[in-house]
C-alpha cells in the first residue's frame, strides 16, 4: 500500500473486504449454476434468475444506498449491510427450491448495495487528492479481482464440498469486517441528507420488470400480457427515474456528470465491455461443465490465465496509461478481447481446453489487462474529488446493469439452449460487444485535463 496513516490503512482494508464479498458473489455463482439447477430444478431459467435476482437489487439500489449512507451515517449503514449480507447468504445456502433461492439472492443483492457506496464514502471522507486516488485505485483492483477469481473459488467448493458453501463462506470475511469496523473511530459526519425513496423504487421496479420480461419471454412469447405489460411498464418506470434525476435538486444519479466527456463516453464503453465480460463468464462457466463435461473446478480454472495476466500487467499498464493517456489502451484492449472471444469459435465436439480455450483466455487476459486500469482512471479522473464517490458508484451500477441485461437476454442469444451452437452464438455476440466498446472508446475518450497539464509540466521541466 502507499504511505497511508494507520487510520487510513484500516479504512482501505475495511472498504476492500466489505466490497469484495459483494462483487465476489456476483461471479462466484456462475460456476455453481449447473449444480444449483441440478439440485433445485428449473433449468436455464433458474440459472438466469440466480444471477439476475442478485444483480437487479445490487445495481438498482446502489445509488439509493449512497443517500442512506449520507442520511444515517457510513459506519451504521455498512454494519447493517454486512449483517444483512451474512443472513441472506445463509438463506441462499439453505434454499430448498428455486423461488426461495431467488428471493434470498435478491435480498443478498440489496444488502450488497449498502456496502459499496458506504465503502467508497469511508475512503473519500478520510483521504484527499493523490492519496484518495490511490485508495480508490486499490479498491477498484480488488473488486475487479473478485470478479475474475470468483469462478475458480466456486468450482472448488462445488466439487469438494457443495454449491451451498459458495455462499456460506461469506460469513468469514463479514465477521472479520465487523470486528475491524468496531475498531474504526471516525468523527461523525453531519447527517440529515434526504433519501429519495421514490427514485430508488422507480429504478428497482423498472429494471426488475424489464429483466422479468427478458428472462421469461422465451417461454411465454412477446404476445403474452405477462411479458409485454412488465416490459413496457418497466421501460416507462425507468424513464420516469431518469426524468426525476433531471428535475430533482439533489438527484440520486446526477445526470450532469455524463456531460463530462470521459465520464460519459467511459461509462458507455463500460456498458459494452462489462456486458461482454458477464456474458462470456456465464457462458464459458456453464458450457464447459454441461457441454464439454469438465468438473466445476476445471471450469473455474479455465479463467485462471486471465487472473494471472491481470496481476502481472495491470499496474504496469496503469502507469503507461498515465503517461500516454487512456484512449489507446481502452481501444486496443476491448478489440483484443473481441479477438479472444472469436477464438472460442474453435471449440467443437472434439473438445480440447489447451488448443480451443486456453488461447482465447490468454488473449482475453491481455485485453482485459489493457482495459481495466485505464478505464477506471479515465472515468474517475474526469470528475473532481468531491464527486469521486458518486462517480464510482454510478460506474459500478452501470457495469452491474450491463451484466444484468445481457444475462437476462441469454436464452435469446443462445437460441434457447446452451449447446455448442448456442455457445458459438454467444461468442459472436460477446466479440461484437467488446468491439463496440473499443470503437466507443476511440471515438469518445481523450486525455483528462489534469493528465494533460501534468504531462505538459513534465515536458517543460525536462532539460
PDB file of C-alpha atoms in Angstrom, residues 232-431:
ATOM      1  CA  UNK A 232     -43.475  -1.686 -21.307  1.00  0.00           C
ATOM      2  CA  UNK A 233     -44.172  -0.816 -17.686  1.00  0.00           C
ATOM      3  CA  UNK A 234     -40.534  -1.329 -16.740  1.00  0.00           C
ATOM      4  CA  UNK A 235     -39.285   0.914 -19.542  1.00  0.00           C
ATOM      5  CA  UNK A 236     -41.767   3.630 -18.525  1.00  0.00           C
ATOM      6  CA  UNK A 237     -40.762   3.428 -14.848  1.00  0.00           C
ATOM      7  CA  UNK A 238     -37.057   3.599 -15.685  1.00  0.00           C
ATOM      8  CA  UNK A 239     -37.710   6.567 -17.989  1.00  0.00           C
ATOM      9  CA  UNK A 240     -39.520   8.285 -15.103  1.00  0.00           C
ATOM     10  CA  UNK A 241     -36.475   7.562 -12.916  1.00  0.00           C
ATOM     11  CA  UNK A 242     -34.199   9.308 -15.428  1.00  0.00           C
ATOM     12  CA  UNK A 243     -36.661  12.221 -15.755  1.00  0.00           C
ATOM     13  CA  UNK A 244     -36.738  12.601 -11.987  1.00  0.00           C
ATOM     14  CA  UNK A 245     -32.918  12.759 -11.939  1.00  0.00           C
ATOM     15  CA  UNK A 246     -33.120  15.721 -14.317  1.00  0.00           C
ATOM     16  CA  UNK A 247     -35.632  17.647 -12.234  1.00  0.00           C
ATOM     17  CA  UNK A 248     -34.517  16.877  -8.672  1.00  0.00           C
ATOM     18  CA  UNK A 249     -32.435  19.481  -6.843  1.00  0.00           C
ATOM     19  CA  UNK A 250     -30.320  16.728  -5.255  1.00  0.00           C
ATOM     20  CA  UNK A 251     -30.549  13.770  -7.668  1.00  0.00           C
ATOM     21  CA  UNK A 252     -29.560  10.258  -6.708  1.00  0.00           C
ATOM     22  CA  UNK A 253     -27.670   9.947 -10.018  1.00  0.00           C
ATOM     23  CA  UNK A 254     -26.546  13.408 -11.193  1.00  0.00           C
ATOM     24  CA  UNK A 255     -27.019  13.315 -14.974  1.00  0.00           C
ATOM     25  CA  UNK A 256     -24.776  16.383 -15.246  1.00  0.00           C
ATOM     26  CA  UNK A 257     -21.801  14.064 -14.650  1.00  0.00           C
ATOM     27  CA  UNK A 258     -22.438  12.496 -18.041  1.00  0.00           C
ATOM     28  CA  UNK A 259     -21.765  15.843 -19.722  1.00  0.00           C
ATOM     29  CA  UNK A 260     -18.114  15.426 -18.698  1.00  0.00           C
ATOM     30  CA  UNK A 261     -16.659  13.840 -21.834  1.00  0.00           C
ATOM     31  CA  UNK A 262     -14.574  10.994 -20.402  1.00  0.00           C
ATOM     32  CA  UNK A 263     -17.172  10.167 -17.767  1.00  0.00           C
ATOM     33  CA  UNK A 264     -19.998   9.929 -20.306  1.00  0.00           C
ATOM     34  CA  UNK A 265     -18.090   8.061 -23.012  1.00  0.00           C
ATOM     35  CA  UNK A 266     -16.221   5.964 -20.450  1.00  0.00           C
ATOM     36  CA  UNK A 267     -19.466   4.728 -18.933  1.00  0.00           C
ATOM     37  CA  UNK A 268     -20.827   3.937 -22.386  1.00  0.00           C
ATOM     38  CA  UNK A 269     -17.695   1.861 -23.011  1.00  0.00           C
ATOM     39  CA  UNK A 270     -18.217   0.261 -19.580  1.00  0.00           C
ATOM     40  CA  UNK A 271     -21.734  -0.766 -20.601  1.00  0.00           C
ATOM     41  CA  UNK A 272     -20.497  -2.721 -23.638  1.00  0.00           C
ATOM     42  CA  UNK A 273     -17.294  -4.123 -22.117  1.00  0.00           C
ATOM     43  CA  UNK A 274     -18.914  -5.370 -18.902  1.00  0.00           C
ATOM     44  CA  UNK A 275     -21.899  -6.789 -20.765  1.00  0.00           C
ATOM     45  CA  UNK A 276     -19.414  -8.814 -22.811  1.00  0.00           C
ATOM     46  CA  UNK A 277     -17.474  -9.887 -19.703  1.00  0.00           C
ATOM     47  CA  UNK A 278     -20.660 -11.016 -17.947  1.00  0.00           C
ATOM     48  CA  UNK A 279     -21.912 -12.933 -20.986  1.00  0.00           C
ATOM     49  CA  UNK A 280     -18.539 -14.587 -21.523  1.00  0.00           C
ATOM     50  CA  UNK A 281     -18.159 -15.533 -17.846  1.00  0.00           C
ATOM     51  CA  UNK A 282     -21.640 -17.043 -17.642  1.00  0.00           C
ATOM     52  CA  UNK A 283     -21.484 -18.974 -20.913  1.00  0.00           C
ATOM     53  CA  UNK A 284     -17.942 -20.334 -20.526  1.00  0.00           C
ATOM     54  CA  UNK A 285     -18.505 -21.476 -16.917  1.00  0.00           C
ATOM     55  CA  UNK A 286     -21.762 -23.270 -17.714  1.00  0.00           C
ATOM     56  CA  UNK A 287     -20.845 -24.725 -21.127  1.00  0.00           C
ATOM     57  CA  UNK A 288     -17.502 -26.144 -20.001  1.00  0.00           C
ATOM     58  CA  UNK A 289     -19.425 -28.215 -17.451  1.00  0.00           C
ATOM     59  CA  UNK A 290     -22.666 -29.059 -19.247  1.00  0.00           C
ATOM     60  CA  UNK A 291     -21.305 -29.224 -22.810  1.00  0.00           C
ATOM     61  CA  UNK A 292     -17.629 -30.143 -22.530  1.00  0.00           C
ATOM     62  CA  UNK A 293     -18.023 -32.298 -19.410  1.00  0.00           C
ATOM     63  CA  UNK A 294     -15.405 -30.586 -17.227  1.00  0.00           C
ATOM     64  CA  UNK A 295     -15.666 -30.541 -13.447  1.00  0.00           C
ATOM     65  CA  UNK A 296     -16.650 -27.327 -11.699  1.00  0.00           C
ATOM     66  CA  UNK A 297     -13.063 -26.815 -10.523  1.00  0.00           C
ATOM     67  CA  UNK A 298     -11.679 -27.320 -14.033  1.00  0.00           C
ATOM     68  CA  UNK A 299     -14.268 -24.879 -15.398  1.00  0.00           C
ATOM     69  CA  UNK A 300     -13.194 -22.338 -12.772  1.00  0.00           C
ATOM     70  CA  UNK A 301      -9.516 -22.917 -13.566  1.00  0.00           C
ATOM     71  CA  UNK A 302     -10.227 -22.192 -17.223  1.00  0.00           C
ATOM     72  CA  UNK A 303     -10.191 -18.456 -16.472  1.00  0.00           C
ATOM     73  CA  UNK A 304      -7.005 -18.598 -14.363  1.00  0.00           C
ATOM     74  CA  UNK A 305      -4.791 -17.225 -17.188  1.00  0.00           C
ATOM     75  CA  UNK A 306      -6.898 -14.040 -17.134  1.00  0.00           C
ATOM     76  CA  UNK A 307      -6.255 -13.631 -13.397  1.00  0.00           C
ATOM     77  CA  UNK A 308      -2.507 -14.220 -13.757  1.00  0.00           C
ATOM     78  CA  UNK A 309      -2.157 -11.753 -16.620  1.00  0.00           C
ATOM     79  CA  UNK A 310      -4.120  -9.096 -14.747  1.00  0.00           C
ATOM     80  CA  UNK A 311      -1.891  -9.493 -11.680  1.00  0.00           C
ATOM     81  CA  UNK A 312       1.268  -9.245 -13.810  1.00  0.00           C
ATOM     82  CA  UNK A 313       0.237  -6.418 -16.133  1.00  0.00           C
ATOM     83  CA  UNK A 314      -2.478  -4.209 -14.632  1.00  0.00           C
ATOM     84  CA  UNK A 315      -0.278  -1.904 -12.534  1.00  0.00           C
ATOM     85  CA  UNK A 316       2.253  -1.538 -15.355  1.00  0.00           C
ATOM     86  CA  UNK A 317      -0.490  -0.720 -17.846  1.00  0.00           C
ATOM     87  CA  UNK A 318      -1.936   1.801 -15.391  1.00  0.00           C
ATOM     88  CA  UNK A 319       1.414   3.597 -15.287  1.00  0.00           C
ATOM     89  CA  UNK A 320       1.720   3.625 -19.078  1.00  0.00           C
ATOM     90  CA  UNK A 321      -1.834   4.906 -19.450  1.00  0.00           C
ATOM     91  CA  UNK A 322      -0.984   7.699 -17.021  1.00  0.00           C
ATOM     92  CA  UNK A 323       1.826   8.814 -19.333  1.00  0.00           C
ATOM     93  CA  UNK A 324       0.224   8.147 -22.717  1.00  0.00           C
ATOM     94  CA  UNK A 325      -3.443   8.693 -21.897  1.00  0.00           C
ATOM     95  CA  UNK A 326      -6.233   6.073 -21.678  1.00  0.00           C
ATOM     96  CA  UNK A 327      -7.623   6.267 -25.233  1.00  0.00           C
ATOM     97  CA  UNK A 328      -5.188   3.869 -26.931  1.00  0.00           C
ATOM     98  CA  UNK A 329      -5.474   1.249 -24.181  1.00  0.00           C
ATOM     99  CA  UNK A 330      -9.271   1.480 -23.975  1.00  0.00           C
ATOM    100  CA  UNK A 331      -9.432   0.957 -27.739  1.00  0.00           C
ATOM    101  CA  UNK A 332      -6.856  -1.801 -28.213  1.00  0.00           C
ATOM    102  CA  UNK A 333      -7.876  -3.709 -25.058  1.00  0.00           C
ATOM    103  CA  UNK A 334     -11.538  -4.350 -25.983  1.00  0.00           C
ATOM    104  CA  UNK A 335     -10.622  -5.064 -29.630  1.00  0.00           C
ATOM    105  CA  UNK A 336      -8.109  -7.642 -28.405  1.00  0.00           C
ATOM    106  CA  UNK A 337     -10.796  -9.169 -26.196  1.00  0.00           C
ATOM    107  CA  UNK A 338     -13.067  -9.338 -29.243  1.00  0.00           C
ATOM    108  CA  UNK A 339     -10.387 -11.445 -30.954  1.00  0.00           C
ATOM    109  CA  UNK A 340     -10.212 -13.650 -27.852  1.00  0.00           C
ATOM    110  CA  UNK A 341     -13.979 -14.177 -27.910  1.00  0.00           C
ATOM    111  CA  UNK A 342     -13.866 -15.133 -31.601  1.00  0.00           C
ATOM    112  CA  UNK A 343     -11.167 -17.711 -30.823  1.00  0.00           C
ATOM    113  CA  UNK A 344     -13.816 -19.568 -28.806  1.00  0.00           C
ATOM    114  CA  UNK A 345     -15.431 -20.456 -32.136  1.00  0.00           C
ATOM    115  CA  UNK A 346     -12.697 -23.122 -32.408  1.00  0.00           C
ATOM    116  CA  UNK A 347     -14.455 -25.104 -29.634  1.00  0.00           C
ATOM    117  CA  UNK A 348     -16.109 -28.161 -31.168  1.00  0.00           C
ATOM    118  CA  UNK A 349     -17.469 -31.573 -30.209  1.00  0.00           C
ATOM    119  CA  UNK A 350     -13.934 -32.980 -30.009  1.00  0.00           C
ATOM    120  CA  UNK A 351     -13.118 -30.722 -27.059  1.00  0.00           C
ATOM    121  CA  UNK A 352      -9.600 -29.655 -26.096  1.00  0.00           C
ATOM    122  CA  UNK A 353      -9.047 -26.978 -23.473  1.00  0.00           C
ATOM    123  CA  UNK A 354      -5.383 -26.474 -24.413  1.00  0.00           C
ATOM    124  CA  UNK A 355      -5.989 -25.772 -28.112  1.00  0.00           C
ATOM    125  CA  UNK A 356      -9.519 -24.366 -28.127  1.00  0.00           C
ATOM    126  CA  UNK A 357      -9.998 -22.427 -24.867  1.00  0.00           C
ATOM    127  CA  UNK A 358      -6.553 -21.549 -23.484  1.00  0.00           C
ATOM    128  CA  UNK A 359      -5.542 -19.331 -26.456  1.00  0.00           C
ATOM    129  CA  UNK A 360      -8.802 -17.402 -26.062  1.00  0.00           C
ATOM    130  CA  UNK A 361      -8.237 -16.972 -22.305  1.00  0.00           C
ATOM    131  CA  UNK A 362      -4.717 -15.632 -22.885  1.00  0.00           C
ATOM    132  CA  UNK A 363      -5.898 -13.088 -25.451  1.00  0.00           C
ATOM    133  CA  UNK A 364      -8.850 -12.116 -23.238  1.00  0.00           C
ATOM    134  CA  UNK A 365      -6.483 -11.687 -20.286  1.00  0.00           C
ATOM    135  CA  UNK A 366      -4.162  -9.434 -22.281  1.00  0.00           C
ATOM    136  CA  UNK A 367      -7.077  -7.333 -23.477  1.00  0.00           C
ATOM    137  CA  UNK A 368      -8.620  -7.052 -20.009  1.00  0.00           C
ATOM    138  CA  UNK A 369      -5.256  -6.048 -18.521  1.00  0.00           C
ATOM    139  CA  UNK A 370      -5.003  -3.264 -21.085  1.00  0.00           C
ATOM    140  CA  UNK A 371      -8.548  -2.068 -20.386  1.00  0.00           C
ATOM    141  CA  UNK A 372      -9.449  -2.038 -16.682  1.00  0.00           C
ATOM    142  CA  UNK A 373      -6.966   0.394 -15.108  1.00  0.00           C
ATOM    143  CA  UNK A 374      -7.150   2.969 -17.965  1.00  0.00           C
ATOM    144  CA  UNK A 375     -10.971   2.731 -17.973  1.00  0.00           C
ATOM    145  CA  UNK A 376     -11.162   3.377 -14.237  1.00  0.00           C
ATOM    146  CA  UNK A 377      -8.670   6.251 -14.323  1.00  0.00           C
ATOM    147  CA  UNK A 378     -10.369   7.845 -17.347  1.00  0.00           C
ATOM    148  CA  UNK A 379     -13.772   7.846 -15.639  1.00  0.00           C
ATOM    149  CA  UNK A 380     -12.786   8.796 -12.088  1.00  0.00           C
ATOM    150  CA  UNK A 381     -10.030  11.147 -13.251  1.00  0.00           C
ATOM    151  CA  UNK A 382     -12.589  13.166 -15.199  1.00  0.00           C
ATOM    152  CA  UNK A 383     -14.557  14.029 -12.042  1.00  0.00           C
ATOM    153  CA  UNK A 384     -13.412  16.296  -9.207  1.00  0.00           C
ATOM    154  CA  UNK A 385     -12.517  14.726  -5.860  1.00  0.00           C
ATOM    155  CA  UNK A 386     -15.723  15.931  -4.165  1.00  0.00           C
ATOM    156  CA  UNK A 387     -17.797  13.776  -6.519  1.00  0.00           C
ATOM    157  CA  UNK A 388     -15.466  10.770  -6.818  1.00  0.00           C
ATOM    158  CA  UNK A 389     -17.640   8.603  -4.564  1.00  0.00           C
ATOM    159  CA  UNK A 390     -20.843   9.077  -6.573  1.00  0.00           C
ATOM    160  CA  UNK A 391     -18.865   8.819  -9.835  1.00  0.00           C
ATOM    161  CA  UNK A 392     -17.518   5.413  -8.834  1.00  0.00           C
ATOM    162  CA  UNK A 393     -20.944   4.295  -7.587  1.00  0.00           C
ATOM    163  CA  UNK A 394     -22.527   5.266 -10.920  1.00  0.00           C
ATOM    164  CA  UNK A 395     -19.825   3.433 -12.868  1.00  0.00           C
ATOM    165  CA  UNK A 396     -20.252   0.307 -10.729  1.00  0.00           C
ATOM    166  CA  UNK A 397     -24.025   0.475 -11.124  1.00  0.00           C
ATOM    167  CA  UNK A 398     -23.691   0.697 -14.914  1.00  0.00           C
ATOM    168  CA  UNK A 399     -21.337  -2.284 -15.045  1.00  0.00           C
ATOM    169  CA  UNK A 400     -23.820  -4.368 -12.983  1.00  0.00           C
ATOM    170  CA  UNK A 401     -26.779  -3.279 -15.129  1.00  0.00           C
ATOM    171  CA  UNK A 402     -24.800  -4.320 -18.217  1.00  0.00           C
ATOM    172  CA  UNK A 403     -24.364  -7.819 -16.814  1.00  0.00           C
ATOM    173  CA  UNK A 404     -27.963  -7.886 -15.632  1.00  0.00           C
ATOM    174  CA  UNK A 405     -29.423  -7.152 -19.076  1.00  0.00           C
ATOM    175  CA  UNK A 406     -27.153  -9.448 -21.076  1.00  0.00           C
ATOM    176  CA  UNK A 407     -27.753 -12.430 -18.764  1.00  0.00           C
ATOM    177  CA  UNK A 408     -31.495 -11.763 -18.943  1.00  0.00           C
ATOM    178  CA  UNK A 409     -31.214 -11.997 -22.758  1.00  0.00           C
ATOM    179  CA  UNK A 410     -29.209 -15.235 -22.609  1.00  0.00           C
ATOM    180  CA  UNK A 411     -31.941 -17.526 -23.956  1.00  0.00           C
ATOM    181  CA  UNK A 412     -32.427 -15.254 -26.957  1.00  0.00           C
ATOM    182  CA  UNK A 413     -28.659 -15.030 -27.569  1.00  0.00           C
ATOM    183  CA  UNK A 414     -28.038 -18.793 -27.430  1.00  0.00           C
ATOM    184  CA  UNK A 415     -31.286 -19.782 -29.146  1.00  0.00           C
ATOM    185  CA  UNK A 416     -32.911 -21.280 -26.060  1.00  0.00           C
ATOM    186  CA  UNK A 417     -30.245 -23.880 -25.305  1.00  0.00           C
ATOM    187  CA  UNK A 418     -26.601 -23.593 -24.320  1.00  0.00           C
ATOM    188  CA  UNK A 419     -25.363 -26.336 -26.647  1.00  0.00           C
ATOM    189  CA  UNK A 420     -22.388 -25.968 -28.999  1.00  0.00           C
ATOM    190  CA  UNK A 421     -24.318 -23.792 -31.449  1.00  0.00           C
ATOM    191  CA  UNK A 422     -25.566 -21.620 -28.587  1.00  0.00           C
ATOM    192  CA  UNK A 423     -22.016 -21.340 -27.248  1.00  0.00           C
ATOM    193  CA  UNK A 424     -20.783 -20.159 -30.653  1.00  0.00           C
ATOM    194  CA  UNK A 425     -23.638 -17.646 -30.925  1.00  0.00           C
ATOM    195  CA  UNK A 426     -22.718 -16.244 -27.510  1.00  0.00           C
ATOM    196  CA  UNK A 427     -19.061 -15.970 -28.573  1.00  0.00           C
ATOM    197  CA  UNK A 428     -20.040 -13.873 -31.611  1.00  0.00           C
ATOM    198  CA  UNK A 429     -22.268 -11.567 -29.534  1.00  0.00           C
ATOM    199  CA  UNK A 430     -19.506 -11.249 -26.925  1.00  0.00           C
ATOM    200  CA  UNK A 431     -16.989 -10.277 -29.605  1.00  0.00           C
TER     201      UNK A 431
END
